[in-house]
PDB file of C-alpha atoms in Angstrom:
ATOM      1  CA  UNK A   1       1.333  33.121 -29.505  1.00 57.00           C
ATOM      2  CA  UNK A   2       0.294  36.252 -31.598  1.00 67.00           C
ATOM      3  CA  UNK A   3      -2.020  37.473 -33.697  1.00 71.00           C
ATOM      4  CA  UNK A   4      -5.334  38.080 -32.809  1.00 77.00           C
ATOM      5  CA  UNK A   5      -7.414  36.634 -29.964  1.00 80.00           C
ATOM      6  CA  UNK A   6     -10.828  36.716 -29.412  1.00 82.00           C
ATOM      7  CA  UNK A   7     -11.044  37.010 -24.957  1.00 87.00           C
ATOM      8  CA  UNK A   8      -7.723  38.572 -23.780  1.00 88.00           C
ATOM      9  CA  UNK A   9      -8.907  38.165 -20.640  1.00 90.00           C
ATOM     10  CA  UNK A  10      -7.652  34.501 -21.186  1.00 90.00           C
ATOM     11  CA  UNK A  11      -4.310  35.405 -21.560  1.00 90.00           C
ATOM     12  CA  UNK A  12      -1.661  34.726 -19.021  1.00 91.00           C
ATOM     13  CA  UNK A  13      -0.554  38.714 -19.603  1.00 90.00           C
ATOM     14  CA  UNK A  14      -4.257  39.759 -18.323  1.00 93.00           C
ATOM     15  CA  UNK A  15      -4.601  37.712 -15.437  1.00 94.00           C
ATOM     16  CA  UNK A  16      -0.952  38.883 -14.324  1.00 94.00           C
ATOM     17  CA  UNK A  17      -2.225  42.586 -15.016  1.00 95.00           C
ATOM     18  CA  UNK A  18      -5.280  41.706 -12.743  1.00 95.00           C
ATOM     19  CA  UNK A  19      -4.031  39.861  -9.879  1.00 95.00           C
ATOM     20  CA  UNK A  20      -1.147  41.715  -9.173  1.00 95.00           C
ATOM     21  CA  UNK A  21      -2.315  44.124  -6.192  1.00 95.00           C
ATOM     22  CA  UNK A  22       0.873  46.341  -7.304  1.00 94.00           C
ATOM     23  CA  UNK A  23       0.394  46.117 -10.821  1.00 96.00           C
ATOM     24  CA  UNK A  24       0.390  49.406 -12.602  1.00 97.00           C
ATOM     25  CA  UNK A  25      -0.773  50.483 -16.138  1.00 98.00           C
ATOM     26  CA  UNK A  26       0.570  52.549 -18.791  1.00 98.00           C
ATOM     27  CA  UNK A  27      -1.885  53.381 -21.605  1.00 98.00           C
ATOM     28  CA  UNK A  28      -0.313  54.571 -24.474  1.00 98.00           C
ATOM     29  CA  UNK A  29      -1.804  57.144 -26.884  1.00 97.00           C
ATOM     30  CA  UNK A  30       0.357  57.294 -30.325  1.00 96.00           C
ATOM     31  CA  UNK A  31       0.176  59.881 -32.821  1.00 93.00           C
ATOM     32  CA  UNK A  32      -0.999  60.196 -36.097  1.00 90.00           C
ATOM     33  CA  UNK A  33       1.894  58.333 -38.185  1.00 86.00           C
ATOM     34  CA  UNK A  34       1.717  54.310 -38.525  1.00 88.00           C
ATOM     35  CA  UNK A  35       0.120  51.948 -36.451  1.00 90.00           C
ATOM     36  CA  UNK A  36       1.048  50.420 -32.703  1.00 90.00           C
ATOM     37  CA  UNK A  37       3.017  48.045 -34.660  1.00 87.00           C
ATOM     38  CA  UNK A  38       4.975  50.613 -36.487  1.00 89.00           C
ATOM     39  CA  UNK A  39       8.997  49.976 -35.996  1.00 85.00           C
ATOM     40  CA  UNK A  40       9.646  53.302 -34.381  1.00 85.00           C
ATOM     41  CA  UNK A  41       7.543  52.381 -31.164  1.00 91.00           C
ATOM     42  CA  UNK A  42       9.138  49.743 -30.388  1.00 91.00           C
ATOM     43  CA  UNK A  43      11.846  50.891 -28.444  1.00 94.00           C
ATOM     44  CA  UNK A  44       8.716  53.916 -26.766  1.00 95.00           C
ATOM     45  CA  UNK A  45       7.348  50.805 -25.295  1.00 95.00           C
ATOM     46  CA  UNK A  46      10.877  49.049 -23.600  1.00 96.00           C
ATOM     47  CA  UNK A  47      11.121  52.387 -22.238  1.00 96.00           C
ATOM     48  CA  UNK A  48       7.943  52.849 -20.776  1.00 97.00           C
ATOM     49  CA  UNK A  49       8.295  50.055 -18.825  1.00 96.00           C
ATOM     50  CA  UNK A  50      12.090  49.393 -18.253  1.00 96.00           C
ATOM     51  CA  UNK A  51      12.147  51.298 -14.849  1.00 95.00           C
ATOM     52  CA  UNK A  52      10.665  48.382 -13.204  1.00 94.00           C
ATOM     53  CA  UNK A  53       9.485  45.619 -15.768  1.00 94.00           C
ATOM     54  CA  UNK A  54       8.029  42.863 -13.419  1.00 93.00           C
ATOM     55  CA  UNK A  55       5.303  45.695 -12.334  1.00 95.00           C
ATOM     56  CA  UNK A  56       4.429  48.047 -15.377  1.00 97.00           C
ATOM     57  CA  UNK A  57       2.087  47.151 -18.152  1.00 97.00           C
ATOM     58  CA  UNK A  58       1.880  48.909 -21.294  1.00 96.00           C
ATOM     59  CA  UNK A  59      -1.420  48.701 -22.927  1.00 96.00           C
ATOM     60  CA  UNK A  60      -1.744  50.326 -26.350  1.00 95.00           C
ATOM     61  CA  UNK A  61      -4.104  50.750 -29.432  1.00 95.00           C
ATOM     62  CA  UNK A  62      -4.807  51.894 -32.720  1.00 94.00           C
ATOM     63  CA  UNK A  63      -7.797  54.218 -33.163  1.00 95.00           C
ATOM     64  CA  UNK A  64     -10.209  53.481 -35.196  1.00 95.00           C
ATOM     65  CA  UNK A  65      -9.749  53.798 -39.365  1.00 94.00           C
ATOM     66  CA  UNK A  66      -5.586  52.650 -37.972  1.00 93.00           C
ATOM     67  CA  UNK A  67      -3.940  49.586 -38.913  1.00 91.00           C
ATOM     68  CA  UNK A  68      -6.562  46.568 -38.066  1.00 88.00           C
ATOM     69  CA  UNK A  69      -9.590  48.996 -36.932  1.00 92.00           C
ATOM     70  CA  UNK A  70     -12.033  49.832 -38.529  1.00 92.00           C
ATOM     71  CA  UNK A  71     -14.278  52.982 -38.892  1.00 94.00           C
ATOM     72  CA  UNK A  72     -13.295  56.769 -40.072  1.00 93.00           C
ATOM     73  CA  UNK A  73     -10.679  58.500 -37.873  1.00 92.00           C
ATOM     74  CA  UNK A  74     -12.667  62.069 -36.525  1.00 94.00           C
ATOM     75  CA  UNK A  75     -11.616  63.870 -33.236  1.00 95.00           C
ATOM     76  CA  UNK A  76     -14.878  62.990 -31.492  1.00 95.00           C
ATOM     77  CA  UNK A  77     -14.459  59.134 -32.701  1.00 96.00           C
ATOM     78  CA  UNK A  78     -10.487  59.037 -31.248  1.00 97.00           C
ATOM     79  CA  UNK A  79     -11.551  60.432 -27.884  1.00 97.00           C
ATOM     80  CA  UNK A  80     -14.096  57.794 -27.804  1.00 97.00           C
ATOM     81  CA  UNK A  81     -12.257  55.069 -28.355  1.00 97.00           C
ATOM     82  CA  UNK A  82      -9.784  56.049 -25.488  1.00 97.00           C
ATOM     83  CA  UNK A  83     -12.243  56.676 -23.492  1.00 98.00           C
ATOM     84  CA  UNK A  84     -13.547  52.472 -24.035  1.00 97.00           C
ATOM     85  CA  UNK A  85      -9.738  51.698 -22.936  1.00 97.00           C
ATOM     86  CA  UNK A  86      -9.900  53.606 -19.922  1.00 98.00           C
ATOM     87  CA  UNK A  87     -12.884  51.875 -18.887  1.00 97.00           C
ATOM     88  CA  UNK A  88     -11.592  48.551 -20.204  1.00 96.00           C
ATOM     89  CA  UNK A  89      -8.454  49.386 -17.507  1.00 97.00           C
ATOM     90  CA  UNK A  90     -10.912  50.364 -15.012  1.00 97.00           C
ATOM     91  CA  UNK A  91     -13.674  47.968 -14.927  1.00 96.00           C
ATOM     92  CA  UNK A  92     -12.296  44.780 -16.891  1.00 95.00           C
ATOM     93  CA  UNK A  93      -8.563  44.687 -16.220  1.00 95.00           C
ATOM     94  CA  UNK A  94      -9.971  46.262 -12.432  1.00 96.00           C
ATOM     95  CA  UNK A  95      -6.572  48.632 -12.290  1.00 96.00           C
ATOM     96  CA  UNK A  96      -7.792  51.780 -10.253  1.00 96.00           C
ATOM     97  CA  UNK A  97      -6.663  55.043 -11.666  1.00 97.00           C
ATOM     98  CA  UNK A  98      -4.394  55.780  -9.128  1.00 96.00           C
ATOM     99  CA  UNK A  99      -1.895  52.888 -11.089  1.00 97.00           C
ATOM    100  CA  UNK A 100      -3.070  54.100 -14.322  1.00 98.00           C
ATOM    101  CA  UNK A 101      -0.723  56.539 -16.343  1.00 98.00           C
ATOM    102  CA  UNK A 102      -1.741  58.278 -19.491  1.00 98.00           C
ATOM    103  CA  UNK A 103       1.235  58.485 -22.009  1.00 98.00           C
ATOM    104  CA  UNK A 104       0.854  60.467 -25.156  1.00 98.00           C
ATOM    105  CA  UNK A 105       2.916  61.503 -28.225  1.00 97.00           C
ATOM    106  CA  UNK A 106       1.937  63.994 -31.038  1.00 95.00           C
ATOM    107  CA  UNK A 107      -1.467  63.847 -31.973  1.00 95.00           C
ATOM    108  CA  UNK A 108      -1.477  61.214 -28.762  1.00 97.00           C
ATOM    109  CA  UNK A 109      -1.211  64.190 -26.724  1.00 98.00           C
ATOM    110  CA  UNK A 110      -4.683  65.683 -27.902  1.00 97.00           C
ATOM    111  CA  UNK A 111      -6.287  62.463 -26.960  1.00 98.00           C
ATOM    112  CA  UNK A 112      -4.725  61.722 -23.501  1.00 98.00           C
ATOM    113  CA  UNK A 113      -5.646  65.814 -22.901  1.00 98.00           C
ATOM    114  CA  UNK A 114      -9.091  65.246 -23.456  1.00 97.00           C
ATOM    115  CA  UNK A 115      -9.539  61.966 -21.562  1.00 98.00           C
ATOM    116  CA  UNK A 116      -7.788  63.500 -18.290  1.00 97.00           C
ATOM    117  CA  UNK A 117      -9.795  66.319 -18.894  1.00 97.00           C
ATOM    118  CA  UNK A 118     -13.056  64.266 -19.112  1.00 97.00           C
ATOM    119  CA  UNK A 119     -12.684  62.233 -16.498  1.00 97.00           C
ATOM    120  CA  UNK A 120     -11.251  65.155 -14.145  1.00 97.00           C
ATOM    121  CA  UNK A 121     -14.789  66.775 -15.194  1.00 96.00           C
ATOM    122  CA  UNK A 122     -16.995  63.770 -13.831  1.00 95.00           C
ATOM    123  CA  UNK A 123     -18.149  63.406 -10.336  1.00 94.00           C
ATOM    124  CA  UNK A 124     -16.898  62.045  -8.287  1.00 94.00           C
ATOM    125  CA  UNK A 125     -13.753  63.212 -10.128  1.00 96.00           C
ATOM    126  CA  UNK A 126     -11.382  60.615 -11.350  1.00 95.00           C
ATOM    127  CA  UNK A 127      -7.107  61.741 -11.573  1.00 95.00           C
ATOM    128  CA  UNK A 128      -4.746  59.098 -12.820  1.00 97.00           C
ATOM    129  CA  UNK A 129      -1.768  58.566 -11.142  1.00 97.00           C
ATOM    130  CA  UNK A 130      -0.006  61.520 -14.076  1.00 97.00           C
ATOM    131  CA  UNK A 131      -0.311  62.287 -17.489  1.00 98.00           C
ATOM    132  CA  UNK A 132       3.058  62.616 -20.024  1.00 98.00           C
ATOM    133  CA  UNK A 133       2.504  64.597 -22.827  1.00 98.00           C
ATOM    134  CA  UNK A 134       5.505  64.298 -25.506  1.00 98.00           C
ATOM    135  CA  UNK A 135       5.575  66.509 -28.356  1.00 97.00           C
ATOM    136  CA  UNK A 136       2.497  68.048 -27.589  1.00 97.00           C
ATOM    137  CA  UNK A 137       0.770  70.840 -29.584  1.00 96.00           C
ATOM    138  CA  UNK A 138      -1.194  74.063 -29.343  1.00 96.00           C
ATOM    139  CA  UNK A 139      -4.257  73.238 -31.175  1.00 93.00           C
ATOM    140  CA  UNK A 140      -5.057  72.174 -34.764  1.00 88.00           C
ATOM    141  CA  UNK A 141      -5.171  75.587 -36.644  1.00 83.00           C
ATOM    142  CA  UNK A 142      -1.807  76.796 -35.166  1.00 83.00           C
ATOM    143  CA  UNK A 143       0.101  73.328 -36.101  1.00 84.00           C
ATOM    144  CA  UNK A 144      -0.949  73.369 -39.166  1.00 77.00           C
ATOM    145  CA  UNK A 145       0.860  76.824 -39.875  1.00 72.00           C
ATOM    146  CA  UNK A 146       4.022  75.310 -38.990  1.00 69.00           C
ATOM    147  CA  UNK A 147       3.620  71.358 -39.501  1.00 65.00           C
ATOM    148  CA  UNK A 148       6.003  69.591 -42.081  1.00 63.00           C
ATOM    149  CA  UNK A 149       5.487  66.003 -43.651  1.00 62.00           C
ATOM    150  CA  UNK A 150       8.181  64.211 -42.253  1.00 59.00           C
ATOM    151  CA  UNK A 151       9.780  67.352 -41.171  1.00 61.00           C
ATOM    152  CA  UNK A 152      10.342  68.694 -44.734  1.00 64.00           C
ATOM    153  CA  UNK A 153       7.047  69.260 -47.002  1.00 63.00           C
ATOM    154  CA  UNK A 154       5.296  72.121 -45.108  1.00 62.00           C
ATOM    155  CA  UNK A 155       1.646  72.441 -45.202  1.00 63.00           C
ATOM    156  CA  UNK A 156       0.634  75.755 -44.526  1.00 61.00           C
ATOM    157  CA  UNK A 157       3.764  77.681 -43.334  1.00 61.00           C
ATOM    158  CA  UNK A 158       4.097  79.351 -46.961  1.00 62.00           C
ATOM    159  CA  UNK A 159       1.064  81.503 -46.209  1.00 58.00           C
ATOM    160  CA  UNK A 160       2.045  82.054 -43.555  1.00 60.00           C
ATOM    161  CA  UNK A 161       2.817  85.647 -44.314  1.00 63.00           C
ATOM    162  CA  UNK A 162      -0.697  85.812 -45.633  1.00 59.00           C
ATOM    163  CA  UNK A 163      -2.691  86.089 -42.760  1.00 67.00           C
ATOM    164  CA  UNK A 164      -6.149  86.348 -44.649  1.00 65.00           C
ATOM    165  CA  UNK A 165      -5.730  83.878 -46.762  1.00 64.00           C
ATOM    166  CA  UNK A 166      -4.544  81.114 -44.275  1.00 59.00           C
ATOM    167  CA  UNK A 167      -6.954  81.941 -41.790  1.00 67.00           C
ATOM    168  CA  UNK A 168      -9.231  81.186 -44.755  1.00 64.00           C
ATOM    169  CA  UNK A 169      -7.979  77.991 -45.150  1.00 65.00           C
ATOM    170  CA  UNK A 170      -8.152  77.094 -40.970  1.00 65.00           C
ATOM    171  CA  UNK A 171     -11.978  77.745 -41.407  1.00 68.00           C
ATOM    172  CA  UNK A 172     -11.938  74.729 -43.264  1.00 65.00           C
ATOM    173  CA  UNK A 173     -10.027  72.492 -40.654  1.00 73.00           C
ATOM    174  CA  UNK A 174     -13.025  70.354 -39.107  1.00 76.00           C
ATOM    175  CA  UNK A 175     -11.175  68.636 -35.999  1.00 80.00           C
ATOM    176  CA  UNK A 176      -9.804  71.343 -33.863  1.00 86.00           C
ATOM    177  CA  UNK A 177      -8.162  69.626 -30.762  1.00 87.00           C
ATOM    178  CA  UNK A 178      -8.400  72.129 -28.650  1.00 93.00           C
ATOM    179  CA  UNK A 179      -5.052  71.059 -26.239  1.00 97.00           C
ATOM    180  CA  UNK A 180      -4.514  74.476 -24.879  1.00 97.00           C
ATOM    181  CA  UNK A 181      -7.869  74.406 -23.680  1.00 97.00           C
ATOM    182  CA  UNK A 182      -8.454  71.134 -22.499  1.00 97.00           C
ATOM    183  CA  UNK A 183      -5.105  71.168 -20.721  1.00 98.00           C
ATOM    184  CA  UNK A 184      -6.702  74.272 -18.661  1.00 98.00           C
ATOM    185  CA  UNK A 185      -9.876  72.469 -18.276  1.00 97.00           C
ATOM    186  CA  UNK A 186      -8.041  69.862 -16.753  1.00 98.00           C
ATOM    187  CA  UNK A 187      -6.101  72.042 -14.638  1.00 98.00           C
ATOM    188  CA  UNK A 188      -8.956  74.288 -13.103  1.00 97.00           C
ATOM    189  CA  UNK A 189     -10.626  71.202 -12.536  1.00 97.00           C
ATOM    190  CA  UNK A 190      -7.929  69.967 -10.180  1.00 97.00           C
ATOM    191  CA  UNK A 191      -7.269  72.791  -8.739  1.00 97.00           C
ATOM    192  CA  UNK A 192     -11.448  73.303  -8.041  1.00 96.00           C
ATOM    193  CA  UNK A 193     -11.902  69.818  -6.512  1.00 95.00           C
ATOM    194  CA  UNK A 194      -8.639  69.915  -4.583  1.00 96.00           C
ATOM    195  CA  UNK A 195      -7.431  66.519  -6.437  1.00 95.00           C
ATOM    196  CA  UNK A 196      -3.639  65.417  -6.735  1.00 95.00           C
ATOM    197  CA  UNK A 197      -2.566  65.618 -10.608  1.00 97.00           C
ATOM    198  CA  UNK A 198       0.538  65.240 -12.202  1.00 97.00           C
ATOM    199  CA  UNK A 199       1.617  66.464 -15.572  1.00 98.00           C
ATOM    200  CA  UNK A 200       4.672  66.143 -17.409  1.00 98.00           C
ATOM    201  CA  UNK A 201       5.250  67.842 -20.891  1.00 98.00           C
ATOM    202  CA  UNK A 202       8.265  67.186 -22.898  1.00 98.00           C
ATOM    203  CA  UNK A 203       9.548  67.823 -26.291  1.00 98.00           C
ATOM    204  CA  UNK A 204      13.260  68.427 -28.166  1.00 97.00           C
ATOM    205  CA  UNK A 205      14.424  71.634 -29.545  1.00 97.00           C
ATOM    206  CA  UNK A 206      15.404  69.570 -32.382  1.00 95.00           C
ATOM    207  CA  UNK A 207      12.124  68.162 -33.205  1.00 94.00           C
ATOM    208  CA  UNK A 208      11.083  69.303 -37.109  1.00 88.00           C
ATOM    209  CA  UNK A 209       7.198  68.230 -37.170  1.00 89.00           C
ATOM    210  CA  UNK A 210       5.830  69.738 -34.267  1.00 92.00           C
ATOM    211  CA  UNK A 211       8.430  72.681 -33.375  1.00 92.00           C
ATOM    212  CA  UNK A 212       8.936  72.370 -29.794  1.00 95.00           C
ATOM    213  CA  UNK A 213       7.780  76.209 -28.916  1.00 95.00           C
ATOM    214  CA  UNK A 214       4.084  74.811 -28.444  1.00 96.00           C
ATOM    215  CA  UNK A 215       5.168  73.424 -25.714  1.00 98.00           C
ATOM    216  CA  UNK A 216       6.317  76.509 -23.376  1.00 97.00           C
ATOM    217  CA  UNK A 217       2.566  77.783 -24.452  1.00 97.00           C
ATOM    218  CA  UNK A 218       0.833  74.417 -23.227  1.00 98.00           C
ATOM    219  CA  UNK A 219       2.679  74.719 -20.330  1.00 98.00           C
ATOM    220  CA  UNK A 220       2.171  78.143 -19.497  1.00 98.00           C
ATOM    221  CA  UNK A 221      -1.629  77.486 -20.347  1.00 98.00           C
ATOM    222  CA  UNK A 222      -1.818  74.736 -17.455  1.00 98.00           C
ATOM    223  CA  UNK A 223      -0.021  76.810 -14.944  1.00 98.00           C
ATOM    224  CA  UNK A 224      -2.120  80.150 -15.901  1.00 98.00           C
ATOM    225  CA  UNK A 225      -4.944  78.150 -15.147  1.00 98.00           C
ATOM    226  CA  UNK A 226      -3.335  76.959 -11.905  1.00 98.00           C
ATOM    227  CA  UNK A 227      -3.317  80.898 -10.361  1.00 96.00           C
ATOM    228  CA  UNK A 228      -6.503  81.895  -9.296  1.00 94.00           C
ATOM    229  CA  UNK A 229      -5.616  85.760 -10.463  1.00 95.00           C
ATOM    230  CA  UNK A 230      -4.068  83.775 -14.010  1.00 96.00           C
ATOM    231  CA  UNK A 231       0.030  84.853 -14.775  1.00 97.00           C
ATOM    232  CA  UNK A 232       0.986  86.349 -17.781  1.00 97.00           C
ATOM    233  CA  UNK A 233       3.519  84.868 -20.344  1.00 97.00           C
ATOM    234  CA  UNK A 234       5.961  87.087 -19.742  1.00 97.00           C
ATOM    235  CA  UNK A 235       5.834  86.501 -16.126  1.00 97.00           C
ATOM    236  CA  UNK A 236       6.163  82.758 -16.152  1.00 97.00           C
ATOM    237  CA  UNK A 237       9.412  83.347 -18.408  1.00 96.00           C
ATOM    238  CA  UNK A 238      10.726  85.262 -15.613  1.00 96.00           C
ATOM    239  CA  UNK A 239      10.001  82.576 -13.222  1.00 96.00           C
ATOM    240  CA  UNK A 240      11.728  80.556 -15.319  1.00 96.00           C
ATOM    241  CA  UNK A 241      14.647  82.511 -15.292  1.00 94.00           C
ATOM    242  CA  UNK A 242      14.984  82.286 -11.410  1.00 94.00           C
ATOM    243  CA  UNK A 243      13.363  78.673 -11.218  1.00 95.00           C
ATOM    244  CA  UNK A 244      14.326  76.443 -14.468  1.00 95.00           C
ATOM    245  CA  UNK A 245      17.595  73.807 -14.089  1.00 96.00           C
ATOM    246  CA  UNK A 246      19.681  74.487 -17.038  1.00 95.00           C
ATOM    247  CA  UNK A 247      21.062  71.208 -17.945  1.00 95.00           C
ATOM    248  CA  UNK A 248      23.221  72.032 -20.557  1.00 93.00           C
ATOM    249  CA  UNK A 249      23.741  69.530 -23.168  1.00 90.00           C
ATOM    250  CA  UNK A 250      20.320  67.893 -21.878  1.00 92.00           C
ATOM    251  CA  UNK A 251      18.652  70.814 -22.237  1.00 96.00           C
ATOM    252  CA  UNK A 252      16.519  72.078 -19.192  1.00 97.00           C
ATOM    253  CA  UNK A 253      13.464  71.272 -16.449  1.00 98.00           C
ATOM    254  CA  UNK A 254      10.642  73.914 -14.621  1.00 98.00           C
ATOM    255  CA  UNK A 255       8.900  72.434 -12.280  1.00 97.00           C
ATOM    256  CA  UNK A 256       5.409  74.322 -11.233  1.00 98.00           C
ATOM    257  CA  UNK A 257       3.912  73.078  -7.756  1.00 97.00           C
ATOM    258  CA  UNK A 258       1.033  74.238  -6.135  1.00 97.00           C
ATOM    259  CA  UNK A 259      -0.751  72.725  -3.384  1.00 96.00           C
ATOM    260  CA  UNK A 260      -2.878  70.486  -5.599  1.00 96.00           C
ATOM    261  CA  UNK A 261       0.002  69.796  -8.428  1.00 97.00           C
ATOM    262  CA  UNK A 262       3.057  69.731 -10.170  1.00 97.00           C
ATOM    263  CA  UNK A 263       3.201  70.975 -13.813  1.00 98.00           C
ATOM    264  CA  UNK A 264       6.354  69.725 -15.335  1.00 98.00           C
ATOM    265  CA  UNK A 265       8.383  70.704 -18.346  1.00 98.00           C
ATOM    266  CA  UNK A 266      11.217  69.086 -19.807  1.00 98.00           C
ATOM    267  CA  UNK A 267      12.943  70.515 -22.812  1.00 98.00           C
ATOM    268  CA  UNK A 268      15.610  68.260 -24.682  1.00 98.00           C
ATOM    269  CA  UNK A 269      18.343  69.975 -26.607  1.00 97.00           C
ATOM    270  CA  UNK A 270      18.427  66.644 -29.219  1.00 96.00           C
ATOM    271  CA  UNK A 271      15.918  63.668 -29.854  1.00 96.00           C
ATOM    272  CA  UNK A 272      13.596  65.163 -33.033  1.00 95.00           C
ATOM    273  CA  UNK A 273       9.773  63.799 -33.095  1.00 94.00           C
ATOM    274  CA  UNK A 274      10.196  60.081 -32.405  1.00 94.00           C
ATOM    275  CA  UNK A 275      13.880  59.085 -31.058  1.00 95.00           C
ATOM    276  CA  UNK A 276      13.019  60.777 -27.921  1.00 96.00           C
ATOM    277  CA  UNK A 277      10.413  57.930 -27.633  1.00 96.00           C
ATOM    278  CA  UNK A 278      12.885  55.442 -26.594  1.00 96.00           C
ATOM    279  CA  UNK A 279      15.351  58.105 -24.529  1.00 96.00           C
ATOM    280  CA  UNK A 280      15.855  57.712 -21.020  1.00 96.00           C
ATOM    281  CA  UNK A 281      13.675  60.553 -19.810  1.00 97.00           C
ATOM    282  CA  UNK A 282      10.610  58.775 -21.024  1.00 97.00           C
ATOM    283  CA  UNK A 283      11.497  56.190 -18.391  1.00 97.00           C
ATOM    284  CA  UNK A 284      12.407  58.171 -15.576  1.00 97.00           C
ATOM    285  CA  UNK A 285       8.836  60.581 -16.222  1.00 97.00           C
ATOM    286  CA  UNK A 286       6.968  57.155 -15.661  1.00 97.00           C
ATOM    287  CA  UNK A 287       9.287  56.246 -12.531  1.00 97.00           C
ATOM    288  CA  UNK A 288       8.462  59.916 -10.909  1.00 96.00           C
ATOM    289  CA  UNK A 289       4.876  59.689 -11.398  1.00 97.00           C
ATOM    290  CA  UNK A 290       4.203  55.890 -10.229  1.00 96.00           C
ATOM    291  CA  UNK A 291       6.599  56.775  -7.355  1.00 90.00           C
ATOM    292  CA  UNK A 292       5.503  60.561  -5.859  1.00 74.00           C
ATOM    293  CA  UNK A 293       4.095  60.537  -2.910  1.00 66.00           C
ATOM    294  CA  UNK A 294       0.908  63.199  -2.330  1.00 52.00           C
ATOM    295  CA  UNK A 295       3.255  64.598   0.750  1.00 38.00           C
ATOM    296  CA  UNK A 296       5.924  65.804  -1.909  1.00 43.00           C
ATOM    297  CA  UNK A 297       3.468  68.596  -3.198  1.00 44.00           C
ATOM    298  CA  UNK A 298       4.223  71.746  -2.083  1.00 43.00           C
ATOM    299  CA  UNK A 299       2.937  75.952  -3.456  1.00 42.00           C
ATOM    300  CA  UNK A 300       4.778  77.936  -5.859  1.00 49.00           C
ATOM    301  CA  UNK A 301       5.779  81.420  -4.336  1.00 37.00           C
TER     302      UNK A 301
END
C-alpha cells in the first residue's frame, strides 16, 4: 500500500521496528531542497540501510511548510518538529537511543546539531548511538557569503569584498543556526557528564553549495571544545599533519578520541552536495557507529 495512513502503528513495518529487540533506527534529517520524496534521496536511503537491511530502519520526514506539511518553516519550528520524531522513536516506536542514529545533510545538519545538543543538555542526559553530519555548515550568516543556488547563482558572495555592506545585510537574516555552537554545546556536554558520543562529519571537496571548508571549522569547533585548556586552529592542522590518513583519490580521514569520544572527519575528493548521499561511505559511517563498542574509545595525546 501507499499513500497516507492514518495509525502507522498498524503497519506491518512498525510492529517489525518494535518487536525486534535488535532493531535499530536511523532518523533522517534532509536539507532544505525538495521533499523526502524528492528523486535524489532515494538512493541516501538504500544506503543508509544497505549495511545490514533485515535490522536498520530509516525513518524520515518533511518539516513543516515541506511537501504534505503544513505550517511556516522557522528554525525554532524545524527543531521542534524533530524533536516530536525523536520522541515518537523513543516512546511510540519504544527504540532506546542507544539504536537510534541521527543522520543529517545540509540544512539537516543544523537540525540533527540541535537535537543531539538538546537532548545531551537534559538530565538524565540522553546520547544516541552517533550523529553523521554530511555537508554540514558553519552557521547561517557565514553560508550565506558563499552559498550558490544550485551551485551557480550566488547569493551574497559578490559583497563579499564589502564587508559593511554585507554584514548589513546578515543583520537581516532571522534564523541563525548556530552549528558551530551547538556542535560545542554538544561536545562539552559529553565531555561534562562523562557520556559515550559519536560524531562523524563528512563532506566533498567538490561540493559547490556548501564549500566543504566549513567543515574543518565544525570539526575543529567540536574537538576545541573537547580540550579542557581549548586547541587552537592552527594546532589541530598540525595534528592533522601527523594524525590524518591520506587516502588519495578518496580523499582523507582524522579521527579525534578522547576518553568520552570520537570526533570524526571524512573529506571526499569527488561526490558534490547530493551524490555523496548514496556513496559507500554513508553506509559504512552507519555500520561504525551501530557497531563500536564503548571499550574502543581511547585519549588523544
Amino acid at each position: 500500500p501507499t499513500g497516507f495512513v492514518l495509525d502507522i502503528t498498524s503497519r506491518l513495518a512498525f510492529k517489525i521496528l518494535r518487536d525486534d529487540p535488535n532493531a535499530q533506527l536511523v532518523l533522517h534529517m534532509h536539507g532544505a531542497g525538495g521533499t523526502v520524496g524528492s528523486g535524489h534521496r532515494v538512493s541516501n536511503y538504500r544506503a543508509l540501510s544497505a549495511g545490514e537491511p533485515r535490522k536498520i530502519h530509516v525513518l524520515t520526514f518533511d518539516y513543516r511548510g515541506f511537501g504534505s506539511s503544513t505550517g511556516i518553516p522557522s528554525e525554532s519550528g524545524l527543531i521542534l518538529d524533530a524533536l516530536a520524531v525523536v520522541d515518537w522513536a523513543i516512546n511510540i516506536a519504544g527504540i532506546p537511543p542507544s539504536r537510534i542514529l541521527i543522520f543529517a545533510q545540509s540544512m539537516g545538519t543544523a537540525v540533527g546539531l540541535a537535537v543531539s545538543q538538546h537532548f545531551a543538555l537534559q538530565s538524565p542526559p540522553v546520547v544516541f548511538a552517533g550523529t553523521v553530519l554530511v555537508a554540514p555548515f558553519v552557521d547561517v550568516a557565514t553560508l550565506s557569503a558563499t552559498y550558490r543556488v544550485a551551485g551557480t547563482i550566488p547569493i551574497l558572495s559578490p559583497l563579499a569584498n564589502f564587508p559593511l555592506l554585507i554584514n548589513y545585510f546578515k543583520g537581516y537574516i532571522r534564523d541563525k543556526w548556530l552549528s558551530k555552537d551547538r556542535i560545542a554545546w554538544y561536545v562539552r556536554a559529553n565531555e561534562a557528564n562523562g557520556k559515550r558520543y559519536r560524531l562523524t562529519i563528512i563532506h566533498a571537496e567538490d561540493d559547490y553549495d556548501i564549500p566543504w571548508h566549513h567543515t574543518p571549522d565544525i570539526f575543529w569547533h567540536a574537538v576545541n571544545a573537547s580540550v579542557p585548556d581549548g586547541i587552537s586552529y592552527d594546532n589541530l592542522e598540525l595534528k592533522k599533519l601527523e594524525s590524518k590518513v591520506n587516502l588519495g583519490a578518496a580523499g582523507s580521514v582524522m579521527e579525534w578520541r578522547t576518553s568520552n569520544g570520537v570526533i570524526r572527519e571524512e573529506i571526499l575528493k569527488t561526490g558534490k552536495h547530493d551524490t555523496i548521499m548514496g556513496y559507500p561511505v554513508v553506509t559504512m559511517a552507519v555500520m561504525r557507529l551501530f557497531s563500536a563498542p564503548e571499550s574502543s574509545l581511547a585519549c588523544q595525546t
